[in-house]
Every structure is written in structure tokens, then in C-alpha cells.
Amino acid sequence: MEIERLFGRTRREIGQQREPAGQTRLRRAGYLRTSSDAGFIWLPLGAMMLERVQRLCVGLVSDVQPLVLQLPEQDQEAWLHELIKAEIRSYRQLPQRLSWEARPGVSAILWLEATQDDLETCMNTSWEDWQATWARLNLKAQEIVATPYMKGSARAWGMPCADGPDAWLTCPHCGEAGETGALRPRVSPLPEEPPQEVEEVATPGCTTIQSVADFLGVPTSHTLKAVFYATPQGRIIFAVVRGDLEIDVGKLERAVGASLHPASSEELEAAGIVAGYASPVGLHPREPITVVGDPSIQANINFVAGANRPGYHLRGVRYPRDFEVDILTDLIQAHEGAPCPACGHSLDQTDGLVLIRQERLPVSPDGPTYLDETGRPLPVHIGMAWVDLHRVLVAIAEAHHDERGLILPSIIAPYDAHVVVLNPQNPAVAEAVDQLAEQLEGNGWEVLWDRRSESAGVKFTDADLIGLPWRITVSPRSLKQGGIEIKARAAASSTVVSLDELMDALSGD
Ligand SMILES: [Zn+2]
């Protein structure tokens, strides 16, 4: 390939934007353009690398080569569910591996297995293959507990980097790492209290947790916080947590399986609920509602809760003695500074790139089934992964560079070498170039030729920016010194070798 024919120029100067430094290097070297509304635009050099990343992270990580699907962009989850139900009939069809493009730059992988153990084994094998890939690419990726896309249990590989588009929480003390939606901060235990009877007290004008706590002289941790949300269909979801804790709406949404918005006063009124004084104790809504409680309400203390009439609260409320919940599950928001779930140390925020997510889906009664050897229906066990090829590529650029540009690992580089020809009209140079081309081609090397009439300085600067593993220079001077100058992109200096020694010298890396 001639550099002149390449679509995508290098840039000496490029507009600054908040992004990982590796992404800026890709833009300067002509691999990538970005647009604030369209996202990533990969130029030919970048697209070639994406293909290699795809092969490394999707094609090679599975014991079974995945079959490729094409799915509509919308409602992929529902389509998959339908497809698996319709297409999988017998144990003879399992295991299956499928992959498809979930959205531009993100490859999805699906595992279908006959048993939970088989699924775990296969997903773990891929997980370790990815770990080996990071080691090969010299990426310092860390395992993080991930927020599930569906209702399963999820983990991810993330690489910390400044100005990364993703963020997660990390414990500097014990190394625990997870996305906010996946971690439950440690909840400080409260000293137990002997049970009291429920009594109603007047709390005029106290419609917030803080005002009730101040008025009654109790800490907010001894109150029950009640927050109302509504589904798009208007069903009221009532979330209850200990008063000193915040609710993570994402966790609540996954618990009820619907997107939620804060309930409006009209929606609450229609359901017969008194905002500001509501609690699950003695609540008799006109419409059916769903009460979701966080385990923090299980503390053996006498809580203050709303009395479901304006101006009054209840003291001495205990769960489960005084009220029921429909779902008891983690609802607490994790954030920077929250106590680590494992050791209680304060959590830090880590910016970075989430490279891959992997999720094991729970088996549900209406899920897809297959018939075993005896004709008995059994659930299909399903796992998924999303490989973010764009982020993997940015991570590689982030990890492999110097102040002059990229230093690409050979397994990912779009070409093996950058061949700089100086003075191409010189007959000796022209002859050496012909022999060089024959040698490289004969050995299966794919190279980027630079025969432009630019100065040596311009050409070397471009070669450094683009960062192919080798720079090979043919010039009257190199010929005078005995042959061809070669320089590994990562090396500090170059050497001159004869054409006969060339391939040995290049494979010596
Ligand atoms: Zn910790």
C-alpha cells in the first residue's frame, strides 16, 4: 500500500478534546476521526486494526467457532429470546456459540449450554482467554463486578486510564472493584433495640427525612425512607430503605424489570397515597402497587415511618412485624467515598475503558428449553458477552506509545512495516527497492510504502506517528553504508543490514 493512496492523513496538530490520550494518538496518526454526535469514524488503517481486534477477542476466545447472526438493532434481547425458543429443540443442538454486531464496534457473543456447569466452564475459559490476550497486548486490565444488562450476574474487564469514558469504584485497601450498579456498599450496623409498640405521633410540616428526624430527635438511620416511582404503564413502585441511605434507581429498575420515573403527585393521588407521610405500614392503596425493600430495613431497631395521613408519623415500626414487602433486594447506591463491601474502606472512583462484559443469565420458568435424551424438557443455560472493539483499540493505543506516536504490537498493526524510500529516482535506490519488495512479498510481509517527494524528516515523523512495528529505509546513504536501514519502532537506534541479512534481522525481534 502506498501512503499517498491511503485515505486518512496524519495530523501534526489536532483539536483537543476530553478523551484518553491513546484516542488522541489514533486521531493524529490517521486511524480515527470522532464526531460529537456520530461517535467514532474509523479510517481504513483503523478499520484494519478493528478486524484484528475482532479476531483476537471474538474469533479466538471460544472452544467452538461462533456462528454469525445478523439481528435488528432494536430489541435484540427479545429477538434472541424468541429465536432460541423457536430454533433449539434437542440436546443434539447444544452447545451453540453465536455472535453478532450488537451495535457499531460492539460484538456480542452468546453461549447456549445444556447445563449450568457446562456454561460456567465455557464462560470461564473465554474469560481466561481474554486475560491471556491482555497479557499478550500488555494491557493492565482489571476484573470488575459489572452492572448486569439483563438480570444475570455480570463481570467485566476494565482498563484504568485518565479521561476514560467509563468509571467504576475501586477499593485502594483490598482491591475490590465494581460498577456502581453492581456493588452494595457496606451498611454500618446499628445497635439492636428492644421492640416497642407502634405509636402515632404528630409531626406537623415534617415532609422530609431530615425534618422528621430533627423533630423527633432521632438519627436519620432510625427512619424509613419511602420513595415512589412509576412504570411507563403507571404502576406505582414503592421503594423502602433505611433513612440514611440513598436509592439506586437502576437497581430498582432491574428488581422490578421495568424502566421507572419518579411518581408525580397526580399519579400518587390517583393511587390514594399521601406523599411525604407515606409508609408501607397500614398502606391501603386504591391501585395495586409493588413494595420493594432493601435489606437495611431488617435491622432490629424501632424505625420512624410515615403514618399515611398528613402531619403524622409512626414510631416503633419494625420489619417484618409491621409490614410486608413484595421484593427484598439490594437497592443502595454505591458512590465514591462509600464503604467498600468487602473491607469497609472508602471507595475511590477509577476512570477507564470497559473492554468486555460477560453475563450469565438466570434460568426463568418461561425461558427456552430443549429435550434431553429421554425426551424430558430442560432449560437452556445462556451466557452472553459484549466485546467493545473500539475501546480495546483505544486501550492498545493508550498502552503502546512514546512522545512521537504509537508503537503498535505486531499482532494488531495494520501493516508489518513502514518502508521509507528516499530519492526513489536514484537508479541504485530503485534497484534496491525492487529487490526489497520481492523479499518482503516473498516472506508474506505486508508493508506501507512511502515514496512521496517529502523530506526524510516528514516521512520519519509520519512513520513514528503511525507506529508500525518496523521502519525500513532505502536511501543513497543506506546503500553506501552497505544496504538497508531497519529500525524497530520501539528501539532507540537503527542498524544497516544487507538485503541478504534483511529477513533474518526482521524476524529477530
Ligand atoms: Zn476493600
XYZ file of C-alpha atoms and ligand atoms in Angstrom:
510
model
C 0.000 0.000 0.000
C 1.270 3.464 -0.897
C 0.906 6.014 1.892
C -0.192 8.563 -0.718
C -3.149 6.355 -1.646
C -4.176 5.894 1.964
C -7.472 7.536 2.850
C -6.730 9.410 6.074
C -3.872 11.813 6.672
C -1.667 12.232 9.729
C -2.061 15.480 11.643
C 0.749 17.374 13.336
C -1.771 19.371 15.354
C -5.238 18.184 16.249
C -8.108 19.738 18.194
C -8.048 18.961 21.915
C -10.994 17.172 23.445
C -11.581 15.276 26.666
C -10.588 11.735 25.734
C -7.952 9.123 26.636
C -4.506 10.093 25.308
C -4.489 6.895 23.209
C -7.565 8.121 21.358
C -5.824 11.422 20.547
C -2.848 9.452 19.173
C -5.155 7.411 16.935
C -6.691 10.625 15.597
C -3.298 12.235 14.955
C -1.997 9.149 13.156
C -4.965 8.973 10.773
C -6.679 5.891 12.203
C -9.684 7.614 13.676
C -11.928 10.634 13.418
C -14.538 11.439 16.034
C -17.753 13.360 15.833
C -19.591 14.672 18.845
C -22.910 13.270 17.638
C -21.904 10.300 15.474
C -19.147 8.900 17.696
C -16.247 7.009 16.146
C -15.367 7.045 12.447
C -12.595 4.572 11.675
C -10.475 5.345 8.633
C -9.023 2.396 6.649
C -5.967 1.921 8.901
C -8.210 1.871 11.967
C -10.763 -0.423 10.346
C -7.971 -2.907 9.557
C -6.965 -2.926 13.220
C -10.580 -3.384 14.333
C -10.725 -6.556 12.256
C -7.634 -7.853 14.029
C -9.086 -6.970 17.434
C -12.294 -8.753 16.453
C -10.335 -11.888 15.551
C -8.358 -11.752 18.820
C -11.257 -11.016 21.150
C -14.167 -12.828 19.475
C -12.854 -15.403 16.994
C -10.139 -16.895 19.166
C -11.741 -16.919 22.591
C -14.146 -19.745 22.128
C -13.675 -23.506 22.104
C -16.323 -23.562 19.374
C -16.088 -21.101 16.469
C -19.152 -18.856 16.792
C -21.744 -18.822 14.010
C -22.608 -15.329 12.891
C -26.095 -13.843 13.192
C -27.453 -10.538 11.988
C -30.064 -9.040 14.255
C -32.158 -5.880 14.018
C -30.679 -3.077 16.105
C -33.797 -2.710 18.236
C -35.000 -5.171 20.892
C -32.155 -7.642 20.418
C -32.867 -9.249 23.777
C -36.460 -10.041 22.824
C -35.429 -11.321 19.384
C -32.849 -13.643 20.900
C -35.336 -14.990 23.378
C -37.774 -15.761 20.555
C -35.076 -17.209 18.298
C -33.651 -19.546 20.924
C -37.138 -20.727 21.860
C -38.045 -21.368 18.237
C -34.781 -22.890 16.989
C -33.448 -25.011 19.866
C -35.328 -28.288 20.207
C -32.909 -31.037 21.161
C -29.797 -31.702 23.219
C -28.123 -32.572 19.897
C -28.097 -28.856 19.026
C -26.094 -27.951 22.127
C -23.654 -26.408 22.793
C -24.021 -23.424 20.457
C -21.932 -20.290 20.019
C -23.361 -17.322 18.169
C -22.028 -13.848 17.588
C -23.374 -10.680 16.019
C -22.781 -6.960 15.949
C -24.803 -5.611 18.862
C -24.095 -2.023 17.802
C -21.293 -0.393 15.811
C -17.990 -1.581 17.255
C -19.528 -3.936 19.802
C -19.532 -7.672 19.106
C -21.877 -9.828 21.135
C -21.234 -13.497 21.898
C -23.908 -15.945 23.022
C -23.303 -19.249 24.798
C -26.071 -21.855 24.818
C -25.342 -24.847 27.028
C -27.175 -27.893 28.338
C -26.127 -27.488 31.973
C -25.122 -24.762 34.375
C -21.728 -26.419 34.885
C -21.017 -26.558 31.142
C -21.949 -22.899 30.822
C -19.690 -21.863 33.670
C -16.766 -23.874 32.337
C -17.044 -22.381 28.836
C -17.537 -18.831 30.037
C -14.580 -19.159 32.395
C -12.415 -20.484 29.568
C -13.215 -17.434 27.443
C -12.655 -15.189 30.434
C -9.156 -16.637 30.858
C -8.508 -16.390 27.107
C -9.243 -12.679 27.337
C -6.915 -12.399 30.298
C -4.177 -14.045 28.213
C -4.953 -11.630 25.356
C -4.473 -8.637 27.677
C -1.142 -10.096 28.746
C -0.111 -10.517 25.083
C -1.136 -6.940 24.349
C 0.458 -5.703 27.574
C -2.809 -4.142 28.770
C -3.225 -3.725 32.513
C -6.879 -4.730 32.611
C -8.614 -5.498 35.885
C -11.609 -7.670 36.653
C -14.594 -5.701 37.886
C -18.026 -6.713 39.108
C -20.306 -5.301 36.423
C -23.811 -3.933 36.362
C -25.822 -6.591 34.519
C -27.554 -5.577 31.271
C -30.147 -8.228 31.936
C -30.999 -9.837 35.254
C -27.932 -12.048 35.471
C -24.637 -11.847 37.280
C -22.038 -9.909 35.349
C -18.337 -9.163 35.356
C -16.165 -7.043 33.115
C -12.586 -6.422 32.075
C -11.737 -2.755 32.503
C -8.516 -0.854 31.878
C -7.975 2.211 34.044
C -6.959 5.324 32.092
C -7.249 9.062 32.586
C -10.257 10.659 30.857
C -11.724 7.251 30.017
C -15.404 7.200 29.036
C -16.312 4.671 31.753
C -15.980 4.715 35.523
C -16.119 2.198 38.326
C -15.319 2.061 42.021
C -12.131 0.550 43.387
C -11.074 -0.152 46.954
C -7.479 1.005 47.480
C -7.234 -1.257 50.527
C -8.430 -4.687 49.357
C -8.669 -4.265 45.561
C -12.422 -4.867 45.298
C -13.637 -3.242 42.063
C -17.103 -2.856 40.624
C -19.504 -0.643 38.756
C -21.819 1.428 40.918
C -24.865 -0.627 39.931
C -23.138 -3.856 40.948
C -21.649 -3.007 44.337
C -23.549 -2.857 47.595
C -21.668 -0.539 49.942
C -21.181 -1.897 53.440
C -24.095 -0.701 55.582
C -22.997 0.229 59.101
C -24.843 -1.991 61.596
C -26.923 -0.268 64.293
C -27.105 -1.371 67.956
C -30.185 -3.520 68.474
C -33.162 -2.081 70.366
C -35.853 -3.918 72.332
C -39.147 -3.942 70.395
C -41.672 -1.178 71.091
C -45.324 -0.923 70.188
C -46.202 1.182 67.157
C -47.449 4.621 68.227
C -48.641 7.533 66.146
C -47.034 10.940 66.772
C -47.891 14.350 65.351
C -45.125 15.693 63.069
C -46.611 18.878 61.610
C -44.864 20.101 58.465
C -42.243 17.328 58.548
C -42.246 16.015 54.987
C -38.545 15.179 54.643
C -36.445 12.534 56.390
C -34.183 15.178 57.918
C -37.059 17.289 59.265
C -38.776 14.251 60.835
C -35.502 13.049 62.375
C -34.756 16.529 63.783
C -38.308 16.972 65.079
C -38.331 13.604 66.875
C -34.679 13.759 67.933
C -33.564 10.527 66.225
C -30.762 9.932 63.701
C -31.900 9.558 60.073
C -30.674 5.934 60.224
C -33.655 5.283 62.546
C -36.197 6.377 59.960
C -37.595 4.551 56.953
C -37.232 6.382 53.670
C -40.113 5.781 51.263
C -39.652 6.778 47.625
C -42.236 6.367 44.886
C -41.620 5.608 41.242
C -43.945 4.706 38.404
C -43.608 2.413 35.395
C -44.479 3.729 31.912
C -47.819 1.911 32.364
C -48.455 3.924 35.544
C -47.952 1.162 38.107
C -46.601 2.604 41.371
C -43.361 1.135 42.735
C -42.747 1.881 46.398
C -39.098 1.605 47.490
C -38.210 1.463 51.199
C -34.670 1.850 52.590
C -33.077 2.918 55.856
C -33.333 6.713 56.089
C -29.593 7.455 55.911
C -29.111 5.536 52.638
C -29.740 6.541 49.019
C -31.632 4.501 46.434
C -30.004 3.402 43.155
C -32.845 3.638 40.632
C -31.018 1.288 38.235
C -31.042 -1.460 40.878
C -34.745 -0.831 41.497
C -35.466 -0.972 37.750
C -33.720 -4.323 37.444
C -35.589 -5.619 40.515
C -38.999 -4.846 39.002
C -37.996 -5.379 35.357
C -39.265 -2.019 34.100
C -37.970 1.480 33.451
C -39.081 3.914 36.151
C -39.653 7.614 36.657
C -40.325 9.454 39.932
C -44.077 9.224 40.543
C -45.895 12.528 40.061
C -48.265 13.872 42.716
C -51.143 13.127 40.303
C -50.026 9.506 39.963
C -49.727 9.189 43.766
C -53.074 10.842 44.379
C -54.717 8.535 41.855
C -53.325 5.580 43.811
C -54.545 7.062 47.121
C -51.069 7.703 48.578
C -50.178 10.688 50.824
C -46.779 11.959 49.639
C -44.436 12.982 52.468
C -46.269 10.871 55.047
C -46.438 7.538 53.248
C -45.083 4.294 54.608
C -45.721 0.632 53.928
C -47.386 0.314 57.357
C -51.160 0.116 57.001
C -50.993 1.358 53.426
C -54.209 0.630 51.549
C -53.729 1.978 48.040
C -56.656 2.128 45.627
C -54.471 0.618 42.901
C -52.180 -2.399 43.310
C -48.597 -1.281 43.948
C -45.281 -3.108 44.319
C -43.312 -2.594 47.542
C -39.557 -3.182 47.207
C -37.491 -3.167 50.391
C -33.738 -3.012 50.904
C -32.244 -5.483 53.440
C -31.226 -2.470 55.579
C -34.841 -2.360 56.849
C -34.241 -5.708 58.593
C -32.263 -4.047 61.412
C -33.593 -4.821 64.904
C -34.448 -1.221 65.679
C -37.608 0.811 66.139
C -37.993 2.870 62.982
C -39.899 6.080 62.423
C -42.136 5.744 59.355
C -44.947 7.718 57.743
C -48.476 7.205 59.112
C -50.163 7.533 55.712
C -52.017 10.648 56.852
C -50.804 14.238 56.649
C -48.973 15.562 59.738
C -48.372 12.207 61.436
C -45.640 9.590 61.683
C -45.335 6.238 63.428
C -42.668 5.277 65.966
C -41.630 1.742 66.878
C -42.042 0.329 63.366
C -40.277 -2.991 62.743
C -39.871 -5.178 59.708
C -41.282 -7.784 59.135
C -43.552 -7.439 62.201
C -45.454 -4.386 60.960
C -45.366 -4.508 57.159
C -44.617 -6.702 54.181
C -42.641 -6.138 51.022
C -43.138 -7.824 47.654
C -39.407 -7.913 46.852
C -36.487 -7.700 49.291
C -33.298 -6.863 47.396
C -30.276 -4.559 47.362
C -31.311 -1.000 46.441
C -28.441 1.013 47.921
C -26.470 3.404 45.779
C -22.706 2.930 45.695
C -20.582 6.019 45.089
C -17.088 7.416 45.547
C -16.366 7.545 49.275
C -18.924 4.848 50.165
C -17.626 1.996 52.367
C -16.129 -0.978 50.471
C -18.447 -4.024 50.593
C -15.522 -6.301 51.439
C -13.475 -4.302 53.967
C -15.310 -1.042 54.725
C -12.506 1.229 53.450
C -13.697 4.252 51.470
C -14.084 3.520 47.714
C -12.260 5.505 45.007
C -13.553 6.267 41.540
C -11.476 4.842 38.686
C -11.878 6.236 35.155
C -11.142 3.880 32.312
C -12.312 1.757 29.427
C -14.654 -1.189 29.949
C -13.370 -3.612 27.313
C -15.606 -6.647 27.727
C -18.713 -7.511 29.729
C -19.807 -11.049 30.392
C -23.135 -12.015 31.924
C -24.721 -15.294 32.953
C -28.484 -15.141 32.548
C -30.707 -16.644 35.233
C -32.907 -19.583 34.260
C -36.530 -18.442 34.208
C -39.710 -20.569 34.091
C -40.712 -19.087 30.716
C -37.177 -19.405 29.317
C -36.140 -21.574 26.354
C -35.940 -25.338 26.841
C -34.557 -28.377 24.994
C -35.389 -32.078 25.152
C -32.727 -34.373 26.620
C -32.016 -37.994 25.509
C -35.103 -39.227 27.348
C -37.398 -36.559 25.909
C -37.509 -34.562 29.140
C -37.650 -30.746 28.726
C -34.750 -28.922 30.426
C -33.802 -25.241 30.491
C -31.195 -23.942 28.042
C -28.420 -22.218 30.004
C -27.488 -18.891 28.472
C -24.451 -16.658 28.767
C -23.563 -13.505 26.885
C -20.617 -11.204 26.345
C -20.227 -7.810 24.741
C -16.782 -7.038 23.338
C -16.194 -3.325 22.788
C -13.729 -3.361 19.889
C -13.446 0.453 19.848
C -12.439 0.563 23.484
C -9.977 -2.325 23.106
C -8.299 -0.424 20.278
C -8.143 2.809 22.283
C -6.717 0.807 25.212
C -3.979 -0.600 22.965
C -3.110 2.910 21.755
C -3.133 4.075 25.374
C -0.659 1.387 26.416
C 1.709 1.466 23.413
C 3.228 4.814 22.581
C 6.045 7.253 23.186
C 6.131 11.028 22.796
C 6.445 10.666 18.998
C 3.412 8.458 18.420
C 2.065 4.918 18.510
C 4.169 1.763 18.943
C 1.800 -0.952 17.767
C 2.216 -4.606 18.775
C 2.708 -6.684 15.622
C -0.392 -8.853 16.221
C -2.580 -5.777 15.889
C -0.688 -3.488 13.473
C -2.381 -2.920 10.088
C 0.954 -3.445 8.277
C 4.168 -5.153 9.301
C 6.496 -2.363 8.253
C 6.676 1.214 7.072
C 9.089 1.432 4.109
C 10.571 4.877 3.588
C 12.211 5.405 0.201
C 14.411 8.481 -0.123
C 15.442 9.628 -3.581
C 13.359 6.997 -5.419
C 14.631 8.224 -8.824
C 18.199 7.273 -7.946
C 18.886 4.116 -10.071
C 20.672 2.286 -7.228
C 17.781 3.046 -4.878
C 15.225 1.945 -7.491
C 17.033 -1.342 -7.963
C 17.301 -1.970 -4.207
C 13.593 -1.169 -3.805
C 12.679 -3.798 -6.414
C 14.722 -6.434 -4.616
C 13.349 -5.355 -1.243
C 9.762 -5.573 -2.479
C 10.395 -9.064 -3.807
C 11.901 -10.213 -0.498
C 9.148 -8.753 1.679
C 6.403 -10.078 -0.548
C 8.036 -13.487 -0.770
C 8.052 -13.680 3.020
C 4.424 -12.642 3.357
C 5.126 -9.186 4.749
C 2.511 -6.524 4.202
C 4.019 -3.074 4.130
C 3.157 0.582 3.802
C 5.344 2.314 1.187
C 6.309 5.951 1.467
C 7.744 7.103 -1.897
C 6.446 10.650 -1.601
C 8.688 13.554 -2.535
C 8.607 14.765 1.074
C 11.720 15.310 3.184
C 13.189 12.468 5.237
C 12.109 14.350 8.370
C 8.448 14.485 7.327
C 8.446 10.813 6.389
C 10.106 9.670 9.621
C 7.705 11.781 11.666
C 4.757 10.117 9.923
C 6.273 6.668 10.446
C 6.618 7.397 14.165
C 3.041 8.697 14.405
C 1.554 5.673 12.616
C 3.687 3.342 14.717
C 4.054 0.192 12.586
C 6.413 -2.341 14.228
C 9.323 -1.749 11.777
C 10.653 1.169 9.791
C 12.711 0.142 6.748
C 14.589 2.885 4.920
C 16.207 2.701 1.486
C 18.304 5.724 0.552
C 21.552 6.525 -1.278
C 23.137 6.864 2.150
C 21.936 3.480 3.456
C 23.174 1.827 0.262
C 26.552 3.489 0.707
C 26.621 2.070 4.269
C 26.030 -1.414 2.937
C 22.319 -1.886 2.407
C 19.044 -1.078 4.079
C 18.401 0.692 7.335
C 15.995 -1.022 9.710
C 14.624 0.226 12.986
C 12.105 -1.390 15.276
C 9.569 1.292 16.219
C 10.269 0.654 19.901
C 14.076 0.701 19.506
C 16.212 3.766 20.150
C 18.516 3.353 17.164
C 18.649 1.831 13.703
C 21.035 -0.607 12.031
C 22.037 -1.133 8.424
C 21.827 -4.662 7.041
C 22.432 -6.141 3.614
C 19.467 -7.389 1.595
C 20.591 -10.952 2.286
C 20.525 -10.404 6.042
C 17.256 -8.469 5.996
C 14.638 -11.126 6.713
C 16.728 -12.694 9.485
C 17.226 -9.294 11.085
C 13.491 -8.519 10.906
C 12.463 -11.849 12.385
C 14.976 -11.404 15.192
C 12.511 -9.201 17.062
Zn -11.991 -3.070 50.383
